[in-house]
Short mmCIF file of C-alpha atoms and ligand atoms in Angstrom, two decimals:
data_model
loop_
_atom_site.label_atom_id
_atom_site.label_comp_id
_atom_site.label_asym_id
_atom_site.label_seq_id
_atom_site.Cartn_x
_atom_site.Cartn_y
_atom_site.Cartn_z
CA UNK A 1 14.98 -10.71 -2.44
CA UNK A 2 15.22 -6.97 -4.18
CA UNK A 3 17.83 -6.81 -7.19
CA UNK A 4 20.41 -3.70 -6.60
CA UNK A 5 18.55 -0.86 -8.97
CA UNK A 6 21.02 0.28 -11.86
CA UNK A 7 21.01 3.81 -13.29
CA UNK A 8 18.13 3.16 -15.37
CA UNK A 9 15.48 2.23 -13.24
CA UNK A 10 16.80 4.89 -10.19
CA UNK A 11 16.12 7.67 -13.08
CA UNK A 12 12.10 6.13 -13.71
CA UNK A 13 11.51 6.15 -10.06
CA UNK A 14 13.11 10.07 -10.38
CA UNK A 15 11.08 10.67 -13.24
CA UNK A 16 7.84 9.07 -11.07
CA UNK A 17 8.06 10.84 -8.21
CA UNK A 18 9.01 14.32 -10.22
CA UNK A 19 5.51 13.79 -12.43
CA UNK A 20 4.22 12.81 -9.05
CA UNK A 21 5.04 16.39 -7.44
CA UNK A 22 4.10 18.28 -10.64
CA UNK A 23 0.83 16.72 -11.34
CA UNK A 24 -0.60 17.06 -7.52
CA UNK A 25 0.55 13.73 -6.09
CA UNK A 26 2.71 13.92 -3.86
CA UNK A 27 4.46 16.38 -1.92
CA UNK A 28 7.70 16.57 0.02
CA UNK A 29 6.07 16.92 4.07
CA UNK A 30 6.39 20.73 5.12
CA UNK A 31 8.74 21.55 1.90
CA UNK A 32 9.20 25.09 2.19
CA UNK A 33 11.21 24.25 5.44
CA UNK A 34 13.13 21.33 3.14
CA UNK A 35 10.73 18.75 4.38
CA UNK A 36 10.86 16.01 7.13
CA UNK A 37 12.92 13.25 6.57
CA UNK A 38 10.45 10.07 5.35
CA UNK A 39 6.91 12.51 5.54
CA UNK A 40 4.68 12.58 2.82
CA UNK A 41 1.40 14.68 1.98
CA UNK A 42 -1.20 13.90 -0.81
CA UNK A 43 -2.03 16.75 -3.03
CA UNK A 44 -5.14 17.09 -5.00
CA UNK A 45 -5.00 14.16 -6.98
CA UNK A 46 -2.83 12.31 -5.10
CA UNK A 47 -5.53 12.36 -2.41
CA UNK A 48 -8.14 11.32 -4.63
CA UNK A 49 -6.44 8.38 -5.79
CA UNK A 50 -5.59 7.58 -2.21
CA UNK A 51 -8.80 7.46 -1.40
CA UNK A 52 -9.83 5.24 -4.46
CA UNK A 53 -7.52 2.83 -3.41
CA UNK A 54 -8.25 2.80 0.44
CA UNK A 55 -11.76 2.17 -0.47
CA UNK A 56 -11.52 -0.98 -2.95
CA UNK A 57 -9.54 -2.50 0.02
CA UNK A 58 -12.35 -1.76 2.16
CA UNK A 59 -15.46 -2.37 0.18
CA UNK A 60 -13.38 -5.69 -1.00
CA UNK A 61 -13.61 -6.90 2.95
CA UNK A 62 -16.13 -5.81 4.44
CA UNK A 63 -18.67 -5.73 1.40
CA UNK A 64 -17.92 -8.47 -0.98
CA UNK A 65 -17.42 -10.89 2.75
CA UNK A 66 -20.41 -10.83 4.80
CA UNK A 67 -18.26 -12.29 7.45
CA UNK A 68 -15.55 -9.29 7.16
CA UNK A 69 -16.81 -6.20 9.26
CA UNK A 70 -14.54 -2.74 10.16
CA UNK A 71 -13.30 -0.16 12.59
CA UNK A 72 -11.96 2.79 13.46
CA UNK A 73 -9.68 2.50 16.43
CA UNK A 74 -7.53 5.42 18.05
CA UNK A 75 -3.64 5.79 17.29
CA UNK A 76 -3.46 6.01 20.60
CA UNK A 77 -3.62 3.51 23.26
CA UNK A 78 -3.09 2.14 26.44
CA UNK A 79 0.90 1.66 26.70
CA UNK A 80 0.02 -2.26 28.04
CA UNK A 81 -1.15 -2.39 24.43
CA UNK A 82 2.53 -2.53 23.28
CA UNK A 83 3.85 -4.61 26.56
CA UNK A 84 1.30 -7.25 25.79
CA UNK A 85 2.24 -7.23 21.53
CA UNK A 86 6.08 -7.56 22.21
CA UNK A 87 6.53 -4.35 20.28
CA UNK A 88 8.43 -2.21 23.66
CA UNK A 89 10.97 -5.46 24.08
CA UNK A 90 11.20 -6.21 20.21
CA UNK A 91 10.03 -4.13 17.89
CA UNK A 92 13.62 -3.15 16.45
CA UNK A 93 15.92 -2.80 14.14
CA UNK A 94 19.82 -3.88 13.94
CA UNK A 95 21.26 -1.29 13.40
CA UNK A 96 25.15 -0.27 12.45
CA UNK A 97 26.84 2.94 11.95
CA UNK A 98 30.09 3.01 9.43
CA UNK A 99 32.68 5.15 11.57
CA UNK A 100 34.54 6.52 8.56
CA UNK A 101 31.25 7.74 6.13
CA UNK A 102 28.99 8.08 9.32
CA UNK A 103 26.34 6.64 7.98
CA UNK A 104 23.84 4.43 9.49
CA UNK A 105 22.42 1.03 8.39
CA UNK A 106 20.09 -1.65 9.15
CA UNK A 107 22.42 -4.08 8.98
CA UNK A 108 19.82 -6.31 7.60
CA UNK A 109 19.44 -4.42 5.34
CA UNK A 110 23.11 -4.82 3.96
CA UNK A 111 22.82 -8.34 4.35
CA UNK A 112 20.34 -8.67 2.14
CA UNK A 113 21.46 -6.78 -0.59
CA UNK A 114 24.49 -8.61 -0.65
CA UNK A 115 22.52 -12.15 -1.03
CA UNK A 116 20.85 -10.02 -4.14
CA UNK A 117 24.33 -9.59 -5.29
CA UNK A 118 24.78 -13.32 -5.35
CA UNK A 119 21.32 -13.81 -7.03
CA UNK A 120 22.22 -11.58 -9.94
CA UNK A 121 25.00 -12.69 -10.57
CA UNK A 122 24.04 -16.51 -10.94
CA UNK A 123 24.49 -18.13 -7.60
CA UNK A 124 21.03 -17.78 -5.64
CA UNK A 125 22.29 -20.96 -4.29
CA UNK A 126 24.75 -18.46 -2.24
CA UNK A 127 22.61 -15.56 -1.52
CA UNK A 128 19.92 -18.24 0.06
CA UNK A 129 22.39 -19.62 2.37
CA UNK A 130 23.24 -15.90 3.11
CA UNK A 131 19.90 -14.68 4.47
CA UNK A 132 19.32 -17.58 6.31
CA UNK A 133 22.22 -17.42 8.49
CA UNK A 134 21.88 -13.72 9.16
CA UNK A 135 17.37 -15.06 10.42
CA UNK A 136 19.05 -17.92 12.43
CA UNK A 137 21.47 -15.19 13.86
CA UNK A 138 18.70 -12.15 14.26
CA UNK A 139 16.41 -15.31 15.72
CA UNK A 140 19.34 -16.12 18.39
CA UNK A 141 19.44 -11.76 18.98
CA UNK A 142 23.55 -12.84 18.26
CA UNK A 143 24.13 -9.26 17.25
CA UNK A 144 28.03 -9.63 17.56
CA UNK A 145 27.26 -12.75 14.76
CA UNK A 146 25.60 -10.23 12.38
CA UNK A 147 28.73 -8.08 12.65
CA UNK A 148 30.72 -11.18 11.89
CA UNK A 149 28.63 -11.69 8.76
CA UNK A 150 28.86 -7.82 7.75
CA UNK A 151 33.03 -8.93 8.05
CA UNK A 152 32.75 -11.90 6.44
CA UNK A 153 31.18 -11.20 3.20
CA UNK A 154 34.13 -8.03 3.13
CA UNK A 155 30.13 -5.69 3.34
CA UNK A 156 30.97 -1.98 2.34
CA UNK A 157 29.85 0.96 3.26
CA UNK A 158 28.10 2.48 -0.12
CA UNK A 159 29.88 6.07 0.68
CA UNK A 160 32.83 5.66 2.49
CA UNK A 161 33.46 2.18 0.99
CA UNK A 162 35.42 1.42 3.53
CA UNK A 163 34.51 -2.13 6.01
CA UNK A 164 34.77 0.16 9.39
CA UNK A 165 31.48 -1.05 10.84
CA UNK A 166 30.35 -0.70 14.83
CA UNK A 167 29.35 -2.52 16.76
CA UNK A 168 25.49 -4.00 15.85
CA UNK A 169 22.30 -2.36 18.01
CA UNK A 170 19.25 -3.52 17.99
CA UNK A 171 16.60 0.05 17.79
CA UNK A 172 12.78 0.59 18.97
CA UNK A 173 10.74 1.69 16.27
CA UNK A 174 8.31 3.47 18.38
CA UNK A 175 8.11 6.96 18.60
CA UNK A 176 6.64 7.53 21.43
CA UNK A 177 4.79 11.54 23.10
CA UNK A 178 3.97 11.83 26.91
CA UNK A 179 0.60 10.72 27.49
CA UNK A 180 -0.26 13.48 30.65
CA UNK A 181 -0.28 16.68 31.47
CA UNK A 182 0.28 16.72 35.46
CA UNK A 183 2.11 13.48 35.85
CA UNK A 184 6.01 12.90 34.49
CA UNK A 185 6.38 10.00 35.52
CA UNK A 186 3.57 8.14 33.95
CA UNK A 187 4.67 5.73 31.11
CA UNK A 188 4.87 6.88 27.69
CA UNK A 189 2.20 7.02 24.73
CA UNK A 190 3.28 5.34 21.50
CA UNK A 191 1.67 6.33 18.32
CA UNK A 192 0.87 3.05 17.19
CA UNK A 193 3.28 1.10 14.69
CA UNK A 194 0.37 -0.83 13.58
CA UNK A 195 -3.07 -0.56 13.44
CA UNK A 196 -3.77 -4.28 14.22
CA UNK A 197 -3.48 -3.91 17.95
CA UNK A 198 -6.82 -1.47 17.58
CA UNK A 199 -8.25 -4.80 16.21
CA UNK A 200 -7.27 -7.25 18.76
CA UNK A 201 -8.16 -5.32 22.12
CA UNK A 202 -11.72 -5.03 20.25
CA UNK A 203 -11.81 -8.63 19.41
CA UNK A 204 -14.52 -9.10 22.06
CA UNK A 205 -16.42 -5.93 21.98
CA UNK A 206 -16.99 -6.09 17.72
CA UNK A 207 -17.50 -10.51 18.10
CA UNK A 208 -20.21 -8.92 20.49
CA UNK A 209 -21.86 -5.93 19.11
CA UNK A 210 -22.01 -7.41 15.50
CA UNK A 211 -22.85 -11.63 17.04
CA UNK A 212 -20.19 -12.30 14.79
CA UNK A 213 -19.29 -16.28 14.39
CA UNK A 214 -16.15 -18.00 13.98
CA UNK A 215 -14.63 -17.53 10.87
CA UNK A 216 -15.15 -13.41 11.36
CA UNK A 217 -12.28 -10.56 10.09
CA UNK A 218 -12.27 -7.18 11.60
CA UNK A 219 -10.99 -4.56 9.05
CA UNK A 220 -8.83 -1.52 9.65
CA UNK A 221 -7.48 1.67 7.44
CA UNK A 222 -5.22 3.72 9.54
CA UNK A 223 -2.47 5.45 10.37
CA UNK A 224 1.07 4.33 12.03
CA UNK A 225 3.83 5.54 12.74
CA UNK A 226 7.86 3.64 13.03
CA UNK A 227 10.83 5.94 13.65
CA UNK A 228 12.58 4.22 10.28
CA UNK A 229 16.13 4.10 10.60
CA UNK A 230 16.97 4.57 6.92
CA UNK A 231 14.30 6.51 4.54
CA UNK A 232 14.75 5.70 1.08
CA UNK A 233 12.98 5.36 -2.16
CA UNK A 234 10.01 7.95 -1.74
CA UNK A 235 6.93 6.59 -0.16
CA UNK A 236 8.14 2.80 0.35
CA UNK A 237 9.57 3.63 3.82
CA UNK A 238 7.80 6.34 5.32
CA UNK A 239 7.93 7.73 8.96
CA UNK A 240 4.15 8.03 8.99
CA UNK A 241 2.07 6.23 6.84
CA UNK A 242 -1.26 3.82 6.42
CA UNK A 243 -1.84 0.37 6.78
CA UNK A 244 -4.87 -0.92 5.41
CA UNK A 245 -5.34 -4.79 7.78
CA UNK A 246 -7.60 -7.27 8.25
CA UNK A 247 -7.15 -9.86 11.12
CA UNK A 248 -9.33 -13.04 10.71
CA UNK A 249 -10.05 -15.09 13.54
CA UNK A 250 -10.59 -18.74 13.47
CA UNK A 251 -10.79 -22.52 15.34
CA UNK A 252 -7.59 -23.53 16.37
CA UNK A 253 -6.17 -26.23 13.60
CA UNK A 254 -7.97 -24.22 10.61
CA UNK A 255 -5.11 -21.29 10.16
CA UNK A 256 -3.16 -23.72 7.39
CA UNK A 257 -6.16 -23.26 5.24
CA UNK A 258 -7.36 -19.23 5.80
CA UNK A 259 -3.87 -18.44 5.64
CA UNK A 260 -3.89 -20.22 1.80
CA UNK A 261 -6.97 -18.45 1.25
CA UNK A 262 -6.31 -15.38 1.81
CA UNK A 263 -2.83 -15.55 0.43
CA UNK A 264 -4.09 -16.11 -2.75
CA UNK A 265 -6.91 -13.73 -2.65
CA UNK A 266 -4.88 -11.21 -1.80
CA UNK A 267 -2.76 -11.88 -4.51
CA UNK A 268 -5.70 -12.09 -6.71
CA UNK A 269 -7.08 -8.52 -5.86
CA UNK A 270 -4.04 -7.18 -6.94
CA UNK A 271 -4.00 -8.37 -10.06
CA UNK A 272 -6.86 -6.85 -10.42
CA UNK A 273 -6.10 -3.45 -10.22
CA UNK A 274 -4.03 -4.11 -13.11
CA UNK A 275 -0.12 -5.02 -11.17
CA UNK A 276 1.02 -7.63 -13.51
CA UNK A 277 1.07 -11.66 -12.70
CA UNK A 278 5.18 -11.19 -13.65
CA UNK A 279 5.66 -8.46 -11.75
CA UNK A 280 4.21 -9.64 -8.36
CA UNK A 281 6.12 -12.94 -6.12
CA UNK A 282 5.23 -14.12 -2.53
CA UNK A 283 8.28 -14.13 -0.74
CA UNK A 284 8.05 -16.68 2.35
CA UNK A 285 9.74 -14.31 5.10
CA UNK A 286 12.74 -15.88 6.81
CA UNK A 287 12.97 -14.41 10.11
CA UNK A 288 9.61 -14.71 11.62
CA UNK A 289 8.24 -12.03 13.37
CA UNK A 290 7.65 -12.37 17.90
CA UNK A 291 3.85 -13.38 16.76
CA UNK A 292 4.41 -15.19 13.98
CA UNK A 293 3.98 -18.71 12.85
CA UNK A 294 3.59 -18.32 9.11
CA UNK A 295 4.43 -15.05 7.07
CA UNK A 296 4.88 -14.29 3.43
CA UNK A 297 4.89 -11.55 1.89
CA UNK A 298 3.17 -10.27 -1.71
CA UNK A 299 5.54 -8.44 -3.33
CA UNK A 300 5.99 -6.33 -6.50
CA UNK A 301 8.91 -5.17 -8.60
CA UNK A 302 9.16 -1.08 -7.95
CA UNK A 303 11.73 0.15 -10.51
CA UNK A 304 13.96 -0.39 -7.38
CA UNK A 305 13.26 -4.27 -7.13
CA UNK A 306 10.91 -6.48 -5.74
CA UNK A 307 9.96 -5.49 -2.29
CA UNK A 308 7.12 -6.08 -0.39
CA UNK A 309 3.53 -4.70 -0.73
CA UNK A 310 1.89 -6.54 1.66
CA UNK A 311 2.83 -9.08 4.42
CA UNK A 312 0.34 -11.91 5.14
CA UNK A 313 1.13 -13.86 9.30
CA UNK A 314 -0.77 -16.96 10.58
CA UNK A 315 -0.42 -15.07 14.14
CA UNK A 316 -1.73 -18.52 16.63
CA UNK A 317 -3.50 -17.05 19.74
CA UNK A 318 -0.34 -14.96 20.33
CA UNK A 319 -2.33 -11.72 20.43
CA UNK A 320 -5.28 -12.42 22.24
CA UNK A 321 -3.43 -14.58 25.16
CA UNK A 322 -0.84 -11.54 25.40
CA UNK A 323 -3.87 -9.02 26.00
CA UNK A 324 -5.48 -11.49 28.07
CA UNK A 325 -2.83 -12.19 30.25
CA UNK A 326 -2.04 -8.84 30.83
CA UNK A 327 -5.11 -7.04 31.32
CA UNK A 328 -6.10 -10.71 32.98
CA UNK A 329 -9.76 -10.34 31.12
CA UNK A 330 -10.57 -13.33 29.00
CA UNK A 331 -10.56 -13.09 25.27
CA UNK A 332 -12.34 -16.06 24.42
CA UNK A 333 -14.93 -17.48 22.32
CA UNK A 334 -17.61 -19.95 22.39
CA UNK A 335 -17.87 -22.05 19.63
CA UNK A 336 -21.17 -23.95 20.16
CA UNK A 337 -20.58 -25.63 16.89
CA UNK A 338 -20.33 -29.00 16.94
CA UNK A 339 -16.98 -31.38 16.53
CA UNK A 340 -17.65 -34.30 14.56
CA UNK A 341 -14.65 -36.29 16.95
CA UNK A 342 -16.46 -36.31 19.51
CA UNK A 343 -20.27 -35.16 18.49
CA UNK A 344 -20.16 -32.17 21.57
CA UNK A 345 -19.52 -28.07 21.00
CA UNK A 346 -15.73 -27.31 19.94
CA UNK A 347 -16.70 -24.85 23.30
CA UNK A 348 -14.37 -22.32 24.54
CA UNK A 349 -11.58 -21.28 23.08
CA UNK A 350 -8.68 -18.26 22.17
CA UNK A 351 -9.03 -18.19 18.42
CA UNK A 352 -6.70 -18.27 16.09
CA UNK A 353 -5.38 -15.17 13.95
CA UNK A 354 -4.63 -14.83 10.38
CA UNK A 355 -3.46 -11.75 9.07
CA UNK A 356 -3.59 -9.43 5.84
CA UNK A 357 -1.77 -6.31 5.85
CA UNK A 358 -1.14 -3.14 3.16
CA UNK A 359 0.59 -0.56 3.58
CA UNK A 360 -1.93 1.83 1.21
CA UNK A 361 1.06 4.11 0.32
CA UNK A 362 2.98 1.41 -0.96
CA UNK A 363 -0.55 0.34 -2.45
CA UNK A 364 -0.19 4.14 -3.84
CA UNK A 365 3.25 4.03 -5.72
CA UNK A 366 2.96 0.56 -7.29
CA UNK A 367 -0.22 1.71 -8.96
CA UNK A 368 1.28 4.81 -9.24
CA UNK A 369 5.31 3.26 -10.74
CA UNK A 370 2.70 0.44 -13.05
CA UNK A 371 0.52 3.22 -14.50
CA UNK A 372 3.50 6.11 -15.79
CA UNK A 373 3.28 5.45 -19.35
CA UNK A 374 5.99 6.66 -21.85
CA UNK A 375 5.14 6.27 -25.64
CA UNK A 376 6.24 8.15 -29.05
CA UNK A 377 3.15 8.53 -31.38
CA UNK A 378 3.11 9.43 -35.15
CA UNK A 379 0.69 12.17 -35.71
CA UNK A 380 -0.86 13.71 -39.05
CA UNK A 381 0.21 11.77 -42.53
CA UNK A 382 2.57 11.83 -45.21
CA UNK A 383 4.73 15.22 -45.09
CA UNK A 384 3.10 16.23 -41.93
CA UNK A 385 3.90 12.91 -40.18
CA UNK A 386 5.49 13.80 -36.82
CA UNK A 387 6.56 12.05 -33.63
CA UNK A 388 6.15 12.82 -30.13
CA UNK A 389 6.75 11.65 -27.30
CA UNK A 390 3.43 11.83 -25.08
CA UNK A 391 3.57 10.51 -21.32
CA UNK A 392 0.21 9.48 -19.25
CA UNK A 393 -0.62 7.69 -16.56
CA UNK A 394 -2.71 4.39 -17.03
CA UNK A 395 -4.66 3.95 -13.86
CA UNK A 396 -7.37 1.91 -13.75
CA UNK A 397 -10.22 3.63 -14.20
CA UNK A 398 -11.86 2.57 -10.93
CA UNK A 399 -9.69 4.41 -9.31
CA UNK A 400 -8.53 7.21 -11.22
CA UNK A 401 -8.99 11.16 -9.53
CA UNK A 402 -11.07 12.28 -12.21
CA UNK A 403 -13.22 9.98 -14.48
CA UNK A 404 -13.80 12.35 -17.64
CA UNK A 405 -13.01 15.60 -18.45
CA UNK A 406 -15.74 18.23 -20.33
CA UNK A 407 -13.89 20.86 -23.10
CA UNK A 408 -16.29 22.67 -25.33
CA UNK A 409 -14.54 23.05 -28.37
CA UNK A 410 -14.44 26.75 -27.91
CA UNK A 411 -15.70 29.08 -25.67
CA UNK A 412 -18.58 30.23 -27.45
CA UNK A 413 -21.58 29.13 -29.87
CA UNK A 414 -23.42 27.64 -26.71
CA UNK A 415 -20.70 25.09 -26.12
CA UNK A 416 -19.33 26.70 -22.44
CA UNK A 417 -23.29 26.39 -21.68
CA UNK A 418 -23.35 22.72 -23.31
CA UNK A 419 -20.20 21.63 -21.15
CA UNK A 420 -22.15 22.75 -18.26
CA UNK A 421 -25.14 20.74 -18.44
CA UNK A 422 -23.18 17.83 -19.51
CA UNK A 423 -21.02 18.48 -15.86
CA UNK A 424 -24.84 19.00 -13.83
CA UNK A 425 -26.15 16.26 -15.28
CA UNK A 426 -23.35 13.41 -14.66
CA UNK A 427 -21.81 15.25 -11.02
CA UNK A 428 -23.46 13.38 -8.79
CA UNK A 429 -22.13 9.82 -10.55
CA UNK A 430 -18.34 11.04 -11.45
CA UNK A 431 -15.93 13.36 -10.70
CA UNK A 432 -15.53 15.96 -13.24
CA UNK A 433 -13.69 18.78 -14.89
CA UNK A 434 -14.71 21.52 -16.92
CA UNK A 435 -11.46 22.17 -19.16
CA UNK A 436 -11.51 25.08 -22.22
CA UNK A 437 -8.28 26.72 -21.82
CA UNK A 438 -5.45 25.74 -24.72
CA UNK A 439 -6.47 23.83 -27.81
CA UNK A 440 -7.48 20.46 -27.53
CA UNK A 441 -4.37 18.89 -27.63
CA UNK A 442 -3.24 20.40 -24.75
CA UNK A 443 -6.43 19.63 -23.31
CA UNK A 444 -5.90 15.55 -23.80
CA UNK A 445 -2.50 15.76 -22.88
CA UNK A 446 -3.25 17.61 -19.50
CA UNK A 447 -5.27 15.14 -18.67
CA UNK A 448 -3.06 12.36 -19.99
CA UNK A 449 -0.49 12.72 -17.23
CA UNK A 450 -3.06 12.76 -14.52
CA UNK A 451 -4.64 9.39 -16.46
CA UNK A 452 -7.76 10.67 -16.33
CA UNK A 453 -9.51 7.70 -18.46
CA UNK A 454 -12.16 10.04 -21.02
CA UNK A 455 -12.11 13.90 -22.13
CA UNK A 456 -15.85 14.34 -23.53
CA UNK A 457 -15.44 16.80 -26.64
CA UNK A 458 -18.54 19.14 -26.92
CA UNK A 459 -18.56 20.48 -30.48
CA UNK A 460 -20.56 21.89 -33.36
CA UNK A 461 -22.31 18.82 -34.46
CA UNK A 462 -23.42 18.86 -30.30
CA UNK A 463 -25.40 21.52 -31.12
CA UNK A 464 -27.32 19.94 -33.61
CA UNK A 465 -27.82 16.35 -32.91
CA UNK A 466 -26.74 15.95 -28.75
CA UNK A 467 -23.60 13.40 -29.37
CA UNK A 468 -20.13 14.33 -28.31
CA UNK A 469 -16.84 12.52 -29.12
CA UNK A 470 -15.09 10.45 -25.79
CA UNK A 471 -11.80 10.21 -26.38
CA UNK A 472 -9.53 7.50 -24.87
CA UNK A 473 -6.88 8.33 -23.03
CA UNK A 474 -4.65 4.65 -23.55
CA UNK A 475 -6.09 4.03 -27.58
CA UNK A 476 -6.29 7.79 -28.22
CA UNK A 477 -9.10 6.49 -29.82
CA UNK A 478 -12.71 8.31 -29.99
CA UNK A 479 -16.15 6.99 -30.06
CA UNK A 480 -18.98 8.97 -31.32
CA UNK A 481 -22.02 8.97 -28.59
CA UNK A 482 -25.31 10.39 -27.54
CA UNK A 483 -24.92 12.92 -23.83
CA UNK A 484 -28.06 10.50 -22.83
CA UNK A 485 -25.20 7.07 -22.95
CA UNK A 486 -22.43 9.00 -21.47
CA UNK A 487 -23.54 7.73 -17.51
CA UNK A 488 -23.78 3.93 -18.48
CA UNK A 489 -20.78 3.91 -20.27
CA UNK A 490 -18.44 6.22 -18.46
CA UNK A 491 -19.70 4.15 -15.09
CA UNK A 492 -19.37 0.61 -16.23
CA UNK A 493 -15.84 1.46 -17.40
CA UNK A 494 -15.32 3.09 -13.85
CA UNK A 495 -17.21 0.40 -11.35
CA UNK A 496 -15.70 -0.93 -8.89
CA UNK A 497 -17.16 -4.07 -10.26
CA UNK A 498 -14.81 -4.39 -12.93
CA UNK A 499 -12.22 -4.77 -10.20
CA UNK A 500 -14.56 -7.36 -7.86
CA UNK A 501 -15.31 -9.81 -10.81
CA UNK A 502 -11.74 -10.43 -10.89
CA UNK A 503 -11.61 -11.64 -7.35
P1 ATP B 1 9.37 -3.75 6.16
O1 ATP B 1 10.27 -5.18 5.71
O2 ATP B 1 9.49 -3.31 4.77
O3 ATP B 1 9.98 -2.79 6.83
P2 ATP B 1 7.35 -5.15 7.39
O4 ATP B 1 7.41 -6.14 7.38
O5 ATP B 1 7.78 -4.11 8.86
O6 ATP B 1 8.21 -4.06 6.63
P3 ATP B 1 4.73 -5.07 8.20
O7 ATP B 1 5.32 -4.78 9.78
O8 ATP B 1 3.93 -6.14 7.63
O9 ATP B 1 6.01 -4.96 7.19
O10 ATP B 1 3.83 -3.99 8.09
C1 ATP B 1 2.86 -4.44 6.82
C2 ATP B 1 2.56 -3.33 5.91
O11 ATP B 1 3.05 -1.98 6.10
C3 ATP B 1 3.91 -3.49 4.94
O12 ATP B 1 3.74 -5.17 4.02
C4 ATP B 1 4.19 -2.55 4.00
O13 ATP B 1 3.38 -2.68 3.22
C5 ATP B 1 3.43 -1.47 5.19
N1 ATP B 1 4.98 -0.98 5.63
C6 ATP B 1 4.68 -0.88 6.80
N2 ATP B 1 6.37 0.53 6.94
C7 ATP B 1 6.17 0.80 6.38
C8 ATP B 1 6.49 2.17 5.87
N3 ATP B 1 7.84 2.10 6.67
N4 ATP B 1 6.44 3.22 5.12
C9 ATP B 1 5.37 2.06 4.20
N5 ATP B 1 4.58 0.86 4.71
C10 ATP B 1 4.81 0.86 5.22
#
C-alpha cells in the first residue's frame, strides 16, 4: 500500500525528472508541441541505460536458464486474441469524476490512498479492511457499492475538496485502430495491452520448434499500450511502455512451487542490481485479475511511496484454454515423464503458467531514483578548505550508459593522442568518451551526473611510463595503473557477471 507523498518526496521526484531531462535520459514526447500526456522519449544516456537493463533481464532469463527461450512477437495480433484473453470484456479500470473540479480519478486508487492514510495514522487494520472491502466489491462488479464506499469514507476530490461524485463506470484500457483499409466493418485491431498473449499464441510453435520440455519458459521484451485514466508520476504510468515478461509453463499441480521459486528469484534480481532490500517488498493482490489464481507484486519504494514494479502471477491454464476454445486448436503438451502414482506417462494436458512481468520503464525509474545521490563534500586543506554539493548517479557499473571517460590533462604535449590511443584500444570492449574541454574537476562533475563509474586521466607521467590515473565515481579516489591493466580492471567492474553472481 502506498503512503501519500510528502512535499520533500515530491521535490525529490521533481529533481530526478529535471535531471533526467537535462542530462539526456528522458524527454517528454513531442515536447515542442507541449508534449503528449503520459508518453516519453529516451535520450542518448537513457536509451543506453534502458538497453543495459533490458539486456541484463534478457540474459538473466535466457542465458542463465537452459529452459527459457525468447521470442519477439508483433504488437498487432488477431482481434480474437483479446476476446479469448478476457481483455475486451474485462480489461477495465473503475473511473469516477468529481462534478465540481471535472477531474477524473480511478475509484480504486482513491480508496487505496484512503487506506494508506489509515496505515500511516497507525491503524493498519482499518486500512486493510478497507482494501479488502474494495476488492470484494470490484470482484462482484458492484460499482454502486464502490461509489458508496467512497462516500461513506468521506473521500474528497483533492482539487475541489468536495464529495460531489458521479457514478463509477468501467473504462476499457485498450487502444484500437482500424486494421483493414477496405472493410470498415472489420473488427478493430488493438495495440497489445500486454506482451504475454504473443507468448501464449506461440506456445506450440516455440515448444515444437525449440523442442522444449516442460517445465520451460518463453521470454519477451516489447511495447505495450494502455489508455491509462490517470497518468502521473513521470514514467511510472505511461500510455506506451515496455514490458519484460516470461511465461513459465509447468505441469498442473507444480505451479505452487514454481510460483514461490520465481517470486524469490525475481526479488534477488532487483537486489543484485543494487535496489536495497529495505526498499523492496512483496504485496499480495487484494483483487485477483480475471486470469489469476495467485498474484503478488514486487514493490519498490519510489519517492512517491511503495508501488508495483513487477507482478508475479499464477495464471493456471486460463490463457491456453481460452485460446484452445476460441481457435479450436488444441493447446496441449504430451508429457512422457512417468507419474510415480500410476507408473504411466502424465500424458496430454494444457500446461499451467507462472508469469513474471516487469515494466522496463518502472525498473528504469527505480534504478534512476536509487542512483540519484546528493552529498556535501569537503575539498582542500586548512584555510583553503571548501565544501560543496555534489550530485552523482550511483548506477551499477554494469548498467551505466558510459563505462569510462578518458581525459587528456591538457590539450597538448601528445596527451590527446595518447587518450585517443586508449580509446581505440578499448572501444571494442566498452562504451567510452573522450573529454578534453574545461578543467579536470568540471569534467569529473559532468561524468558524475550521468553515472560514469571511471574517469581515466592521461597526464605527464603517462607519456613517460604508460600509466594513468583511474578516478572512481562513488569514492572520488584515484588509483594509478598501467594502461595495459585497464581492460581487465574496467571489464571486471562492468561485467554482467557481477550481477549474475548474486542471483
Ligand atoms: P498498475 O496496478 O500499476 O496499473 P498492473 O497491475 O496493471 O499495474 P500488470 O498488468 O501486472 O500491471 O503489468 C505488469 C508490469 O507492467 C507492471 O508491474 C509494471 O511494471 C508494468 N506496467 C503496467 N502498466 C504500466 C504503465 N501504464 N506504465 C508503465 N509500466 C506499466
